[in-house]
Coordinates of C-alpha atoms in Angstrom, one line a residue:
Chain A
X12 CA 1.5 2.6 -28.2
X13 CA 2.6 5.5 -26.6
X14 CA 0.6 7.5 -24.7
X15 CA 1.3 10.7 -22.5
X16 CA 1.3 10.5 -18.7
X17 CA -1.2 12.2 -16.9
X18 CA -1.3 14.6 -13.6
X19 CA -4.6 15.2 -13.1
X20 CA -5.9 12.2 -11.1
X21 CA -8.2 12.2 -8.3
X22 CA -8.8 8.9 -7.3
X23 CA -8.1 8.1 -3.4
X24 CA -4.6 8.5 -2.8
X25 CA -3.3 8.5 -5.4
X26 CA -4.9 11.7 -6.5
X27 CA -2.1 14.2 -8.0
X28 CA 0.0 11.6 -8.6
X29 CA 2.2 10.6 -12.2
X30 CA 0.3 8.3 -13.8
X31 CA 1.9 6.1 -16.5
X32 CA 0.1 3.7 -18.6
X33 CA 2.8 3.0 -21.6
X34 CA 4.2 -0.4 -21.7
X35 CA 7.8 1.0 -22.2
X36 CA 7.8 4.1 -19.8
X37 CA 6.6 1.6 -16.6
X38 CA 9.0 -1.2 -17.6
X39 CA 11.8 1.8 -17.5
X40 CA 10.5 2.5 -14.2
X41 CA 10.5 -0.8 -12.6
X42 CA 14.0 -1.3 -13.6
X43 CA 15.5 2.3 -12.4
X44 CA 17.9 2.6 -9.6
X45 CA 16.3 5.9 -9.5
X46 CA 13.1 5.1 -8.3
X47 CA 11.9 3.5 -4.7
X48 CA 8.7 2.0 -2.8
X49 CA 6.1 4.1 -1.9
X50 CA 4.4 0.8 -0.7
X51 CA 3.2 2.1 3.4
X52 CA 3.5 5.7 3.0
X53 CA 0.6 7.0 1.3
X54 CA -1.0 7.0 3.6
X55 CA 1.4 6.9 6.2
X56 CA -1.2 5.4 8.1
X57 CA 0.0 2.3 6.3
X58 CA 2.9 1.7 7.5
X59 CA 2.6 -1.0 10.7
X60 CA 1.5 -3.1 7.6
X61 CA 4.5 -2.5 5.4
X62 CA 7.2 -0.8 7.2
X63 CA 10.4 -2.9 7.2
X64 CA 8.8 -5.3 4.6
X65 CA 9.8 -7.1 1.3
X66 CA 7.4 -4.1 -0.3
X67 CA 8.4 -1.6 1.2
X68 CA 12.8 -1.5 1.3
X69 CA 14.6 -0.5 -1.3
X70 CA 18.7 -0.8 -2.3
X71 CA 20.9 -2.8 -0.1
X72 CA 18.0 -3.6 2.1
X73 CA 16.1 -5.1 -0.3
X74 CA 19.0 -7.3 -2.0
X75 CA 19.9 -8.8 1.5
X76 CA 16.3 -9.6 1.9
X77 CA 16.0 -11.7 -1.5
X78 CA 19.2 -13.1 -0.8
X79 CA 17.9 -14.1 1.9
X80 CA 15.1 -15.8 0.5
X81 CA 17.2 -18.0 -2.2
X82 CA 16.1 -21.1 -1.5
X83 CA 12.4 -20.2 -0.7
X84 CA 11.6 -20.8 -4.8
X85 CA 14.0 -22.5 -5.7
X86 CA 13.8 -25.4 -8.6
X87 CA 13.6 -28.1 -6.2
X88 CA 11.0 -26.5 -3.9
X89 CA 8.6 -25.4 -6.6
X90 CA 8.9 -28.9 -7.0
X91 CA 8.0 -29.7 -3.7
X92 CA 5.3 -27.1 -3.5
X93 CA 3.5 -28.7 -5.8
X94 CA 3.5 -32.0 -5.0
X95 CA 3.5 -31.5 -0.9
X96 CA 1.5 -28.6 -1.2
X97 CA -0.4 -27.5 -4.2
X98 CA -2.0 -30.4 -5.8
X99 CA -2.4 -32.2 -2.4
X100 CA -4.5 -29.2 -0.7
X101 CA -6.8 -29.2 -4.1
X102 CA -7.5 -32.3 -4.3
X103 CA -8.3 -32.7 -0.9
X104 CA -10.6 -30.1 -1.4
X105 CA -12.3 -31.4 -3.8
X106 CA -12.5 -34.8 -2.1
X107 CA -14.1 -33.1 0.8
X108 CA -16.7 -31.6 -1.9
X109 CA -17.3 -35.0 -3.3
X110 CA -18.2 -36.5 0.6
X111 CA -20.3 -33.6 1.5
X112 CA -22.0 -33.2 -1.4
X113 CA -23.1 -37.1 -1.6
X114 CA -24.0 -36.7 2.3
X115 CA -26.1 -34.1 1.2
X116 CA -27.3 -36.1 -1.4
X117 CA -26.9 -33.1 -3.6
X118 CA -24.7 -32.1 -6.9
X119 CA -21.3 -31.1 -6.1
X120 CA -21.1 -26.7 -6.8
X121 CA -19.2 -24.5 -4.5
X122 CA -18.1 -20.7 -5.2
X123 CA -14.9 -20.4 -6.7
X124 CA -14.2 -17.4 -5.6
X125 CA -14.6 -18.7 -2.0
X126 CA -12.5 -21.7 -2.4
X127 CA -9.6 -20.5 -4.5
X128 CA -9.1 -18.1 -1.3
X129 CA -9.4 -21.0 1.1
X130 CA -7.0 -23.3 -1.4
X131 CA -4.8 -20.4 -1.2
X132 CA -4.2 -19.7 2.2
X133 CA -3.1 -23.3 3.1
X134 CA -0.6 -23.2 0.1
X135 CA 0.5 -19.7 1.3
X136 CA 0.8 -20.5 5.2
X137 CA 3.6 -23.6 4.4
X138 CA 5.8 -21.2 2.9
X139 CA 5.1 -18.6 5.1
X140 CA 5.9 -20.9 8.2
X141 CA 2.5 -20.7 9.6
X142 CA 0.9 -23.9 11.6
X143 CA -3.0 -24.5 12.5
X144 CA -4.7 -24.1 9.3
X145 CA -5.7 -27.3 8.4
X146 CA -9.0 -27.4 10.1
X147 CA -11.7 -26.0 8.0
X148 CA -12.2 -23.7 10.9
X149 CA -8.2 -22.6 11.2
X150 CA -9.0 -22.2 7.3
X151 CA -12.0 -19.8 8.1
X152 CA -10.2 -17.7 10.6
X153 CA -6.9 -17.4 8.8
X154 CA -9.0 -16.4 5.9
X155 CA -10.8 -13.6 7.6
X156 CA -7.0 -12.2 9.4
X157 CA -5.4 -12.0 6.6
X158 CA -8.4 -10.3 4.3
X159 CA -8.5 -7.9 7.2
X160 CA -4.8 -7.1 7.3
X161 CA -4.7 -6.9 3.7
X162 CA -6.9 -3.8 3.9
X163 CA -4.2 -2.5 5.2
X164 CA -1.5 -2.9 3.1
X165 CA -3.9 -1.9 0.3
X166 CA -4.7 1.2 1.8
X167 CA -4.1 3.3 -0.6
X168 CA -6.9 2.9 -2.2
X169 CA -9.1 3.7 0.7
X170 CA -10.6 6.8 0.5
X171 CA -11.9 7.2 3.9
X172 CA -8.3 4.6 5.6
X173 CA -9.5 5.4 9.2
X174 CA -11.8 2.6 10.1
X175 CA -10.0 0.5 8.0
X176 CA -6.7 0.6 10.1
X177 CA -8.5 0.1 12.9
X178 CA -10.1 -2.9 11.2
X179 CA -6.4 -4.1 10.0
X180 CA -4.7 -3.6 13.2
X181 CA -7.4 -6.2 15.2
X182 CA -6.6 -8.9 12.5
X183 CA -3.1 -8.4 13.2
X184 CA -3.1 -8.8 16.4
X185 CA -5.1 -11.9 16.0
X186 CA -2.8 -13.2 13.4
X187 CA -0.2 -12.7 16.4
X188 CA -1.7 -14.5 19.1
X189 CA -3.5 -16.8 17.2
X190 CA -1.1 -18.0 14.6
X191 CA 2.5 -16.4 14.5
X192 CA 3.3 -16.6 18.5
X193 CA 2.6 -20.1 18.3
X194 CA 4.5 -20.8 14.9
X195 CA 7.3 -18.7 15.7
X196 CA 8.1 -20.7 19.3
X197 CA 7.9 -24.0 16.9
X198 CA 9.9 -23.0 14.6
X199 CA 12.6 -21.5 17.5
X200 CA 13.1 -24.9 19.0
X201 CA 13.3 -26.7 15.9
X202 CA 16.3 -23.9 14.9
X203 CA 17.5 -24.0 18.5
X204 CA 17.9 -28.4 18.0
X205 CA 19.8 -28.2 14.4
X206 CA 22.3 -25.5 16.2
X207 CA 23.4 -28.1 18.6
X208 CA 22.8 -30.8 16.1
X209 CA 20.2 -32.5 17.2
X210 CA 18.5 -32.2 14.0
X211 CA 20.0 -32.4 10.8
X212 CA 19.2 -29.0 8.5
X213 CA 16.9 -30.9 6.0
X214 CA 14.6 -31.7 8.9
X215 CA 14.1 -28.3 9.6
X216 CA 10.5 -26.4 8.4
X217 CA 11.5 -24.3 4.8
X218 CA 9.7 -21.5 5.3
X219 CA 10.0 -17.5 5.7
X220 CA 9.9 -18.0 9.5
X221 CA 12.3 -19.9 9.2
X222 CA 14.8 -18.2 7.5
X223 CA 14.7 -15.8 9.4
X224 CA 15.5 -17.6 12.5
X225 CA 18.3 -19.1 10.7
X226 CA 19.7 -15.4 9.2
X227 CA 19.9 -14.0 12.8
X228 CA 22.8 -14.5 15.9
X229 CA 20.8 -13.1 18.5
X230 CA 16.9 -12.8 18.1
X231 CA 14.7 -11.7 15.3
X232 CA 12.6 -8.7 15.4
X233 CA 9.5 -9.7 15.8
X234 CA 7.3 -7.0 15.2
X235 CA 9.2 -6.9 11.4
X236 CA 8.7 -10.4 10.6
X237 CA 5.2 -10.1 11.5
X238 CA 4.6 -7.0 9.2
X239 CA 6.7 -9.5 6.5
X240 CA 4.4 -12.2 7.3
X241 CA 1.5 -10.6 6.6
X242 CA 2.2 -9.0 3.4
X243 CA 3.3 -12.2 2.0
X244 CA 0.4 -14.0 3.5
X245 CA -1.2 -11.4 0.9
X246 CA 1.1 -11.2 -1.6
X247 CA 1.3 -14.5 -2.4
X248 CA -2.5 -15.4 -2.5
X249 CA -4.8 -12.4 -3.3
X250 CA -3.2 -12.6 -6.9
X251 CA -4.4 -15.6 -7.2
X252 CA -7.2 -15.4 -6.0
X253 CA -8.5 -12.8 -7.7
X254 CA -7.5 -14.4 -11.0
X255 CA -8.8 -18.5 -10.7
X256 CA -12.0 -17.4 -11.6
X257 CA -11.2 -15.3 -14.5
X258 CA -9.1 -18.4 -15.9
X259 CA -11.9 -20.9 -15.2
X260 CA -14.2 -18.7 -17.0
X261 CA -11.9 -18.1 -19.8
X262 CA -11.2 -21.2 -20.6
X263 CA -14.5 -22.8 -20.3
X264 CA -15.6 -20.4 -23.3
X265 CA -13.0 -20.9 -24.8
X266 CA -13.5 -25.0 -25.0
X267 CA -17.2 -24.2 -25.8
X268 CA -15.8 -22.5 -28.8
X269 CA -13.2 -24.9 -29.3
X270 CA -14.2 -28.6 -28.8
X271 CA -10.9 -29.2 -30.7
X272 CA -8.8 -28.5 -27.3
X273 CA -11.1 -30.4 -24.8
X274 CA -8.5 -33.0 -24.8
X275 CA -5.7 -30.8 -24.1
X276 CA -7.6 -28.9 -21.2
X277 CA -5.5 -30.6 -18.5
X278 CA -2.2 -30.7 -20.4
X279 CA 0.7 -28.2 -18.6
X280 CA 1.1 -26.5 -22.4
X281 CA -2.4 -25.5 -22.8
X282 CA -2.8 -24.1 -19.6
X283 CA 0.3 -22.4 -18.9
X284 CA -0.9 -20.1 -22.3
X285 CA -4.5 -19.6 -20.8
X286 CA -3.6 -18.6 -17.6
X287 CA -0.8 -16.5 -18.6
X288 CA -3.2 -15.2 -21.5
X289 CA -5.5 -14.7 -18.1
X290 CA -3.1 -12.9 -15.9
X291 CA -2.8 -10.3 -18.7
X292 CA -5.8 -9.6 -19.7
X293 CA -7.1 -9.1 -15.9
X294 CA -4.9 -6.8 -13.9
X295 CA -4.5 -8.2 -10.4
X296 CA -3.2 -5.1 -9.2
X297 CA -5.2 -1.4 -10.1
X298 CA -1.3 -0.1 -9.9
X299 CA 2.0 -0.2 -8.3
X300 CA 3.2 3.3 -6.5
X301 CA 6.5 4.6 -6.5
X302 CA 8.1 8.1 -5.6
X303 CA 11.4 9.2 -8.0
X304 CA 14.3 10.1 -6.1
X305 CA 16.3 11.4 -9.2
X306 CA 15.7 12.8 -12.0
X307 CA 15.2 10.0 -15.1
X308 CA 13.9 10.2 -18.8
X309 CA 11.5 7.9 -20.1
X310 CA 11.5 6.0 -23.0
X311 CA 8.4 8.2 -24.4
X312 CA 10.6 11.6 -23.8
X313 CA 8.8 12.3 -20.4
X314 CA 11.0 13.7 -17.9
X315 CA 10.3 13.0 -13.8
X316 CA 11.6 14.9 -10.9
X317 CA 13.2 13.7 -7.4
X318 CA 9.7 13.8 -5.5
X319 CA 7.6 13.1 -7.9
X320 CA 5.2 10.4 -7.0
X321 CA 4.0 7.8 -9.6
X322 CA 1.0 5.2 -10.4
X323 CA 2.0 2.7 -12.8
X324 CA -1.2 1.6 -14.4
X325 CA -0.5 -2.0 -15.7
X326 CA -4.1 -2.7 -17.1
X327 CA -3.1 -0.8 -20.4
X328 CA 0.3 -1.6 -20.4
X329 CA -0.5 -5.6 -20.6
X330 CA -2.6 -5.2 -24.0
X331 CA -0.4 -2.9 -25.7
X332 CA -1.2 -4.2 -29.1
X333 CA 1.8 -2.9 -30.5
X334 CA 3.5 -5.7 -28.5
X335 CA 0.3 -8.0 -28.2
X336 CA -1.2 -7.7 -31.6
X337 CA -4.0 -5.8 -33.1
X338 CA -6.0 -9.3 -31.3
X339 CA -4.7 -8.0 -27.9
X340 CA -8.0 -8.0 -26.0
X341 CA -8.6 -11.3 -27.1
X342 CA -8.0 -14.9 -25.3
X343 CA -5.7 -16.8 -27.1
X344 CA -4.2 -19.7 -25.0
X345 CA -2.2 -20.3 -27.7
X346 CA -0.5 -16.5 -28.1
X347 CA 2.5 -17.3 -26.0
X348 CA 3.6 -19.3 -29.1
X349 CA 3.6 -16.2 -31.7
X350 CA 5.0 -13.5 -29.2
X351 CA 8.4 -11.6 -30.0
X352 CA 11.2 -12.8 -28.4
X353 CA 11.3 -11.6 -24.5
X354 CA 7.7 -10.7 -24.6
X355 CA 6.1 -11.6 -21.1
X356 CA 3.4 -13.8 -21.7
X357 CA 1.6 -12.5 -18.5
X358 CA 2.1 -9.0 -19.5
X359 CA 2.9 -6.8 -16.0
X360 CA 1.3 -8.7 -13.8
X361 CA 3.7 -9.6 -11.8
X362 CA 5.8 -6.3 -12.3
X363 CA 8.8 -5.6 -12.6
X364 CA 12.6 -4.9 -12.2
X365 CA 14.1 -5.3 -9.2
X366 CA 10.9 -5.5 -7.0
X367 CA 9.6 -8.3 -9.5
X368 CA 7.1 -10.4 -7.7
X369 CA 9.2 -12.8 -5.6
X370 CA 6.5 -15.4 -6.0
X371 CA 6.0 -14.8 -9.4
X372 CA 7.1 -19.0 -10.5
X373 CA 5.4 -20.3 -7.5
X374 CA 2.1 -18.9 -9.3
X375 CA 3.4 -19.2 -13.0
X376 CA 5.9 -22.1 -12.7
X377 CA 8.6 -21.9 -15.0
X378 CA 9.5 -19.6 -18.2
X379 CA 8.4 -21.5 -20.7
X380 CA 8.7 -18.7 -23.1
X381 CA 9.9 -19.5 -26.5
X382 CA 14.1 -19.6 -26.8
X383 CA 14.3 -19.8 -23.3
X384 CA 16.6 -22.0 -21.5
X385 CA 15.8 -20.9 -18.5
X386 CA 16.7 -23.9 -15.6
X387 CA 12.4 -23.8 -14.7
X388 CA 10.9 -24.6 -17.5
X389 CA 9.5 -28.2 -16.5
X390 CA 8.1 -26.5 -13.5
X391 CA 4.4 -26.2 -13.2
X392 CA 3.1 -23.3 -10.5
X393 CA 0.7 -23.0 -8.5
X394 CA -2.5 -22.3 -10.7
X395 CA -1.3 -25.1 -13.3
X396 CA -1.9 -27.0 -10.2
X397 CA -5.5 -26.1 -9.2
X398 CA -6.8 -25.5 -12.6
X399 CA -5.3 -29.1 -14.1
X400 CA -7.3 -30.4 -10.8
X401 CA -10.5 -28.3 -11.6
X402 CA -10.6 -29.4 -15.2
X403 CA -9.9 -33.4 -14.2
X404 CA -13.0 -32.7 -11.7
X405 CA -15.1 -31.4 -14.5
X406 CA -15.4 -27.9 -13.7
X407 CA -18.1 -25.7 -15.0
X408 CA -20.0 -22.8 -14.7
X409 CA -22.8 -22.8 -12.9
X410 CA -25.6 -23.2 -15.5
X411 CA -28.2 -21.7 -13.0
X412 CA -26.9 -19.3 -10.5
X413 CA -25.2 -16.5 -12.4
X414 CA -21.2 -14.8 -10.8
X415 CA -21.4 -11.7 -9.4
X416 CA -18.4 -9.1 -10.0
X417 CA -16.9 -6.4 -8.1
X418 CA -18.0 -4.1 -11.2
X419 CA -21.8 -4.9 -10.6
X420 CA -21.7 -4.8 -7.0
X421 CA -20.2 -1.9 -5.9
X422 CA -19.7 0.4 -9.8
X423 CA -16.1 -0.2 -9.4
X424 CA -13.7 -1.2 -12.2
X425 CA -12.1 -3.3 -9.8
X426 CA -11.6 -7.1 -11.8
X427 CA -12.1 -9.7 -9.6
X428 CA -15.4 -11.9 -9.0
X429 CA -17.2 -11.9 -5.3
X430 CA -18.8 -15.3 -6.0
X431 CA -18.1 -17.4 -9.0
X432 CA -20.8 -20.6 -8.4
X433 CA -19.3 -23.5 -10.0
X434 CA -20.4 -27.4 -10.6
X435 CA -18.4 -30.5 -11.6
X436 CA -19.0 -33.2 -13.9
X437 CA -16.7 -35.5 -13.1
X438 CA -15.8 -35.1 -9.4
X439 CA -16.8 -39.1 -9.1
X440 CA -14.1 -39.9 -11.3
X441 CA -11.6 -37.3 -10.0
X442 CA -12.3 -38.6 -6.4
X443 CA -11.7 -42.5 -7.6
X444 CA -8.8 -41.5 -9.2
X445 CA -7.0 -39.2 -6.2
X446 CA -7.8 -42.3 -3.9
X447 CA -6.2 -44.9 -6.2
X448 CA -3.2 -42.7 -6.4
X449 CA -3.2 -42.7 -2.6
X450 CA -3.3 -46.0 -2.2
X451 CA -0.5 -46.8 -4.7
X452 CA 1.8 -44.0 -2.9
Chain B
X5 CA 47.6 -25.3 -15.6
X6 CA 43.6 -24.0 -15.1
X7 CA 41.8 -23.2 -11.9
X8 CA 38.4 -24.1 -10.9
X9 CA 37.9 -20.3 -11.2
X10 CA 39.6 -20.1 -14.5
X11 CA 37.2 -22.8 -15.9
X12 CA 34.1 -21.5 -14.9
X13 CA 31.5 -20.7 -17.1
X14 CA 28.6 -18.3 -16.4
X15 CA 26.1 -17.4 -19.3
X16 CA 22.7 -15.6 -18.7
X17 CA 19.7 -16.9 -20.9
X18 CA 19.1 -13.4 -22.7
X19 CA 15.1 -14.6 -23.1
X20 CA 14.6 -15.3 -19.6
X21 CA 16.6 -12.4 -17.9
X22 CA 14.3 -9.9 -17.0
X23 CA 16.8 -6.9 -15.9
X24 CA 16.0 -7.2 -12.0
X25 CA 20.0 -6.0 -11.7
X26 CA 20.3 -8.8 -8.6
X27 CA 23.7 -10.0 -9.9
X28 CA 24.7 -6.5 -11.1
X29 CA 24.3 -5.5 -8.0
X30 CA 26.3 -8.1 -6.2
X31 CA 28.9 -8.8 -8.4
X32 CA 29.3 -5.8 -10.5
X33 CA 32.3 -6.9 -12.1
X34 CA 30.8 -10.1 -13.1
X35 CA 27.5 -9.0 -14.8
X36 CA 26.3 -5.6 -16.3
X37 CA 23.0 -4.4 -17.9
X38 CA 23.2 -3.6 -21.7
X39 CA 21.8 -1.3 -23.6
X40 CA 18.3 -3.9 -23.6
X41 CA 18.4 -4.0 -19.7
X42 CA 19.4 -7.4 -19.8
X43 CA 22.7 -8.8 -18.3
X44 CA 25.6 -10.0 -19.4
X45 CA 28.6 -11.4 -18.5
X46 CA 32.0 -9.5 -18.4
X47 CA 34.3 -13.4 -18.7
X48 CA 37.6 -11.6 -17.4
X49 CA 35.5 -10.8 -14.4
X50 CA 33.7 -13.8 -14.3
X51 CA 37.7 -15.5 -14.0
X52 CA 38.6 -13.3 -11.3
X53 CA 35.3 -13.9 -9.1
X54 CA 35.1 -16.6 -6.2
X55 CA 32.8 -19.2 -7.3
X56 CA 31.1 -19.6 -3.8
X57 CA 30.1 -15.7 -4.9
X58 CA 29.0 -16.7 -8.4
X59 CA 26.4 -19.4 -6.9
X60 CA 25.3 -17.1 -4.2
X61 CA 24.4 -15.0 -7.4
X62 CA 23.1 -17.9 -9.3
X63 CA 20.7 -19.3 -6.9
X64 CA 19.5 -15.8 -6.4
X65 CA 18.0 -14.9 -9.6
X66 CA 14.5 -14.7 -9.9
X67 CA 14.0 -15.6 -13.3
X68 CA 16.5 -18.7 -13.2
X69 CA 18.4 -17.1 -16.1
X70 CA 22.1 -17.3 -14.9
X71 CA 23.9 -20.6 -14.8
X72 CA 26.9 -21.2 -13.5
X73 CA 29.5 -24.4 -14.7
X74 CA 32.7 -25.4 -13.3
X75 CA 34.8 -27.0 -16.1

């Protein structure tokens, strides 16, 4: 599907920019030396929540920086993210439900959209290297810092940014004080102990903080790894965040419709194909920004100059049907078996190129694409994790208190849920089972 | 007589390579993007390359698509 980019937007900041919709023309994009990060600079306002980090740095900056984070996904700790951090924080979770709820004396609902973000943020503070969230109250405040600093790394679609940097700046200061001094000093003595082998490396924290610490003679720059911290506090939850409710929703309908696939509902090759089917059909991201720095040819004929500034719209590009099928706009958990060959099941979601999504197989797990022999593909992400817990708890929508979206609430087009109310209809049986597997560990 | 370098194998999975030019840019006599954006392997380079370097790049790749065997 080709379609012709446009010049004439006036939305926020990104009004009079390139805009680029086609599936081809944005993957040519992503994957050109010729274009950098814009990620800070518009406006430049921005920058103390970018500047210096992973989204932000291009060329040899940028490659150090991902070398430097090897080991972060590796095989082996996917592995151990879910098992030490994934599936451990939901079910706990949903423990905590089943206790409160029968204190309560009532039947076990919560908001999804509420506590995908709280699930979230635990995950995302282990392998950032952050300590003190495991209190629900560490959970509410960490929550609230990094939705306020994330305001500000999304500020380009701000239209008035002022009170919003102001509003950034005060979370991330409290992030400072509150979380990263003290996780920081930890992490410096336990760094400071394996250097005169006091402590063998594999007792050390494996973490970004850590690296860090680790990748440095003399002392890190603070103010950077905090700006780092941040956005990957953000990075590597808001996705997700935004998207668990979609995939509950789409998969309850879809069981409704199909009875048939009940029993497969909490089986790793069913959902891996609903939530990539999921991730496609609901763009986490409005657009990625960039700004062309020579002058490049896209697949569709268009030409851009050194300067030009460009929004990559991935919404369209994701249900291209000439790639998807004439079905595109359809959920089909089961697509990801009839795509061509290389096709990503997720669409863009995660981008692209060099600036792919680092924590794109924490959230996915492996490429289980057909033909692949990738090394991953018996690893399960993040979301197979909460949503094969969800699904074992009996997860529902509510049948009484109706979601509420970002498009009814404030006329946006933005995709995302502000509550998602939820019930369970097997939590008992879920709970009995976590606590037998407890006990046999 | 063969070296450990002169028995290495390195293949990328052509499916799961996703063009993010990591090893290219690392090693560009190793790996190169074709026409597709997807690497591949130049094997006279590949022989000549340290395999401490060819690890680095292996553990490196986001998409898991390069693998890297000694013998």
């Amino acid at each position: 599907m080709s379609q012709e980019i446009a010049r004439d937007v006036t939305f926020a900041n990104i009004a009079n920019m390139t805009v680029i919709r086609d599936h081809a023309d944005i993957q040519s994009v992503l994957r050109s030396p010729d274009v950098v990060q814009l990620k800070g600079d518009l406006p430049l306002e921005g920058r103390p929540f970018t500047t210096g980090s992973l989204l932000a740095i291009n060329g040899d900056q940028h490659l150090a920086r991902r070398r430097l984070y090897a080991t972060l996904f590796s095989n082996e700790m996917l592995h151990y993210l879910y098992d030490h951090g994934s599936r451990p924080v939901i079910v706990d979770t949903l423990v905590r439900l089943a206790e409160d709820s029968a204190k309560a004396g009532t039947e076990p609902e919560a908001d999804l959209a509420e506590m995908g973000a709280m699930l979230l943020y635990r995950v995302a503070a282990q392998i950032v290297g952050v300590d003190g969230v495991e209190t629900d109250e560490g959970v509410n405040a960490f929550t609230r810092i990094v939705d306020g600093i994330g305001k500000g790394i999304a500020l380009e679609w701000i239209h008035d940014p002022d009170p919003i940097v102001v509003e950034a700046q005060a979370a991330q200061e409290e992030l400072r004080e509150r979380f990263f001094n003290p996780s920081l000093a930890r992490r410096r003595e336990l760094v400071q102990a394996y250097r005169e082998g006091r402590i063998e490396r594999a007792d050390l924290t494996r973490d970004v903080i850590t690296l860090w610490l680790l990748d440095t003679d003399s002392d890190v720059d603070e103010e950077m790894l905090l700006i780092e911290v941040g956005v990957f506090l953000n990075a590597s939850t808001r996705t997700t965040v935004r998207v668990l409710p979609h995939i509950v929703q789409r998969i309850a309908t879809w069981l409704d419709e199909h009875p048939e696939d009940r029993q497969h509902a909490t089986e790793s090759t069913f959902l891996r194909g609903a939530i990539s089917e999921s991730l496609r059909l609901h763009g986490l991201i409005p657009a990625l920004l960039r700004r062309v720095v020579n002058p490049i040819t896209l697949p569709s004929g268009a030409t851009l100059e050194p300067g030009e500034q460009l929004a990559l719209i991935f919404r369209d590009a994701s249900v291209d049907p000439e790639i998807y099928g004439d079905d595109t706009m359809e959920f089909d958990p089961y697509r990801i078996n009839r795509l061509p060959r290389k096709t990503s099941p997720w669409g863009l979601a995660f981008g692209g190129g060099a600036h792919m999504c680092i924590g794109r197989r924490l959230v996915t797990g492996g490429d289980w694409r057909r033909d692949s022999e990738a090394s991953d593909r018996d690893v399960d992400g993040s979301l197979v994790a909460i949503v094969r817990a969800l699904f074992e708890a009996g997860v529902r929508p509510h049948p009484d208190k109706a979601a509420v979206d970002h498009v009814s609430a404030h006329f946006s087009e933005y995709d995302e849920y502000l509550t998602y109310p939820v019930t369970f209809t097997t939590l008992d049986r879920f709970v009995a089972s976590a606590r037998a597997s407890t006990k046999e560990a | 007589m063969t070296t450990p370098e002169q028995s290495t194998k390195v293949t990328v999975d052509q499916v799961a390579c996703e063009g993010t030019a990591f090893c290219v840019r690392s090693l560009p006599d190793v790996f190169e993007l074709n026409d597709d954006g997807v690497a591949e392997v130049n094997e006279a380079g590949a022989r000549q390359a340290a395999f401490a370097d060819l690890q680095d790049v292996e553990n490196m790749c986001p998409t898991t698509a390069i693998r890297v065997a000694n013998g």
